[in-house]
Amino acid sequence: YIQLVESGGGSVRAGGSLSLSCAASTRNNLRSYCMGWFRQAPGKEREGVAVIDTRDNTQYAESVKGRFTISKDNTKKILYLQMVSLEPDDAAVYYCVARWGCPSTEAVITDGDAFGYWGQGTQVTVSS
């Protein structure tokens, strides 16, 4: 079992930066979990943003490659998402997700249903 709590959302202007954090509460080693970030904007489908697997391999959505960086501190049990050069289309509620083990980052980044654990979400607003 793992509980996820996001923080760090807010409002920025286009071109700005934000960093999201996800504090994980679990008795297990965080390295055993496949984790990631999904987002959903009003009227849009849920979208996988970034995933990091049990060996710290990462996968990103094409729309955020080169701008977002996912990382994980297994000791502190925190997942991060560093976001730079934010665009209005990045505005959404961002969710931290986790699952035990990771079949492949390419598979799970497009399948939110593959993750059994979700945080409550944090809002990111980007103004033009």
CSV table of C-alpha atoms in Angstrom, one decimal:
chain,number,residue,atom,x,y,z
A,1,TYR,CA,0.0,0.0,0.0
A,2,ILE,CA,1.2,3.6,-0.7
A,3,GLN,CA,-0.4,6.9,-0.1
A,4,LEU,CA,0.5,9.9,-2.3
A,5,VAL,CA,0.2,13.6,-1.5
A,6,GLU,CA,1.1,16.2,-4.1
A,7,SER,CA,2.3,19.7,-3.5
A,8,GLY,CA,3.9,22.6,-5.4
A,9,GLY,CA,1.2,23.5,-7.9
A,10,GLY,CA,0.4,27.2,-8.5
A,11,SER,CA,0.0,29.9,-11.1
A,12,VAL,CA,2.8,31.1,-13.5
A,13,ARG,CA,3.1,33.0,-16.7
A,14,ALA,CA,4.0,31.2,-19.9
A,15,GLY,CA,7.7,30.6,-20.0
A,16,GLY,CA,7.8,30.2,-16.2
A,17,SER,CA,8.8,27.2,-14.1
A,18,LEU,CA,7.2,25.1,-11.4
A,19,SER,CA,8.3,22.2,-9.3
A,20,LEU,CA,5.8,19.5,-8.1
A,21,SER,CA,6.5,17.1,-5.3
A,22,CYS,CA,4.7,14.0,-4.3
A,23,ALA,CA,5.3,12.6,-0.8
A,24,ALA,CA,4.8,8.9,-0.6
A,25,SER,CA,3.8,7.1,2.6
A,26,THR,CA,4.6,3.4,2.4
A,27,ARG,CA,6.4,0.8,4.4
A,28,ASN,CA,8.0,-0.5,1.2
A,29,ASN,CA,11.1,0.6,-0.6
A,30,LEU,CA,10.0,3.3,-3.0
A,31,ARG,CA,12.3,1.8,-5.6
A,32,SER,CA,9.9,-1.1,-5.9
A,33,TYR,CA,7.2,1.2,-7.3
A,34,CYS,CA,6.7,2.5,-10.8
A,35,MET,CA,5.7,6.1,-10.4
A,36,GLY,CA,4.7,9.0,-12.6
A,37,TRP,CA,2.7,12.1,-13.2
A,38,PHE,CA,-0.6,12.4,-15.1
A,39,ARG,CA,-2.6,15.5,-15.8
A,40,GLN,CA,-6.1,16.4,-16.8
A,41,ALA,CA,-7.4,19.7,-18.0
A,42,PRO,CA,-11.1,20.6,-18.2
A,43,GLY,CA,-12.7,19.1,-21.3
A,44,LYS,CA,-9.6,17.1,-22.1
A,45,GLU,CA,-8.6,13.5,-21.7
A,46,ARG,CA,-6.3,12.4,-19.0
A,47,GLU,CA,-2.7,12.4,-20.2
A,48,GLY,CA,0.4,10.7,-19.0
A,49,VAL,CA,3.2,13.2,-18.6
A,50,ALA,CA,6.2,11.3,-17.2
A,51,VAL,CA,7.0,8.0,-15.7
A,52,ILE,CA,10.0,6.6,-13.8
A,53,ASP,CA,10.4,2.9,-13.3
A,54,THR,CA,12.1,0.8,-10.7
A,55,ARG,CA,15.5,1.2,-12.3
A,56,ASP,CA,15.0,5.0,-12.7
A,57,ASN,CA,14.4,4.8,-16.4
A,58,THR,CA,12.2,7.6,-17.5
A,59,GLN,CA,9.6,8.2,-20.2
A,60,TYR,CA,8.0,11.4,-21.2
A,61,ALA,CA,5.0,12.5,-23.3
A,62,GLU,CA,6.2,14.1,-26.5
A,63,SER,CA,4.6,17.4,-25.5
A,64,VAL,CA,6.8,17.8,-22.5
A,65,LYS,CA,10.1,16.3,-23.6
A,66,GLY,CA,13.0,18.7,-23.0
A,67,ARG,CA,10.9,20.8,-20.7
A,68,PHE,CA,9.9,18.5,-17.8
A,69,THR,CA,12.1,16.3,-15.7
A,70,ILE,CA,10.9,13.5,-13.4
A,71,SER,CA,13.0,12.3,-10.6
A,72,LYS,CA,12.7,10.3,-7.4
A,73,ASP,CA,14.4,10.4,-4.0
A,74,ASN,CA,14.0,6.9,-2.7
A,75,THR,CA,15.4,7.8,0.7
A,76,LYS,CA,13.0,10.7,1.3
A,77,LYS,CA,10.3,8.9,-0.5
A,78,ILE,CA,9.5,11.9,-2.7
A,79,LEU,CA,8.7,12.0,-6.4
A,80,TYR,CA,9.4,15.2,-8.3
A,81,LEU,CA,8.4,16.9,-11.5
A,82,GLN,CA,10.5,19.9,-12.6
A,83,MET,CA,8.7,21.9,-15.2
A,84,VAL,CA,10.3,24.7,-17.2
A,85,SER,CA,9.2,26.8,-20.2
A,86,LEU,CA,5.6,26.2,-19.2
A,87,GLU,CA,3.0,26.8,-21.9
A,88,PRO,CA,-0.8,27.5,-21.5
A,89,ASP,CA,-1.5,24.0,-22.7
A,90,ASP,CA,0.4,22.6,-19.6
A,91,ALA,CA,-2.4,24.0,-17.4
A,92,ALA,CA,-4.2,21.1,-15.7
A,93,VAL,CA,-4.6,19.2,-12.5
A,94,TYR,CA,-1.5,17.1,-12.0
A,95,TYR,CA,-1.7,13.7,-10.3
A,96,CYS,CA,1.0,11.6,-8.8
A,97,VAL,CA,0.6,7.9,-9.5
A,98,ALA,CA,2.2,4.7,-8.4
A,99,ARG,CA,2.0,1.0,-9.0
A,100,TRP,CA,4.0,-2.0,-7.7
A,101,GLY,CA,6.5,-2.9,-10.4
A,102,CYS,CA,6.7,-1.6,-13.9
A,103,PRO,CA,6.1,-3.6,-17.1
A,104,SER,CA,7.5,-0.9,-19.3
A,105,THR,CA,7.5,2.9,-19.1
A,106,GLU,CA,6.4,3.1,-22.7
A,107,ALA,CA,3.3,1.0,-21.9
A,108,VAL,CA,2.2,2.6,-18.7
A,109,ILE,CA,2.7,6.3,-19.7
A,110,THR,CA,-0.3,6.0,-21.9
A,111,ASP,CA,-2.4,4.0,-19.5
A,112,GLY,CA,-3.6,5.7,-16.4
A,113,ASP,CA,-5.6,2.6,-15.4
A,114,ALA,CA,-2.3,0.7,-15.0
A,115,PHE,CA,-1.6,2.7,-11.8
A,116,GLY,CA,-3.6,1.7,-8.8
A,117,TYR,CA,-2.6,4.5,-6.5
A,118,TRP,CA,-3.4,8.2,-7.2
A,119,GLY,CA,-2.8,11.4,-5.2
A,120,GLN,CA,-5.5,14.0,-4.8
A,121,GLY,CA,-4.0,16.3,-7.5
A,122,THR,CA,-2.5,19.7,-7.5
A,123,GLN,CA,-3.5,22.5,-9.8
A,124,VAL,CA,-1.1,24.1,-12.3
A,125,THR,CA,-2.3,27.3,-14.0
A,126,VAL,CA,-0.3,28.9,-16.9
A,127,SER,CA,-1.4,32.3,-18.2
A,128,SER,CA,-0.4,33.6,-21.6
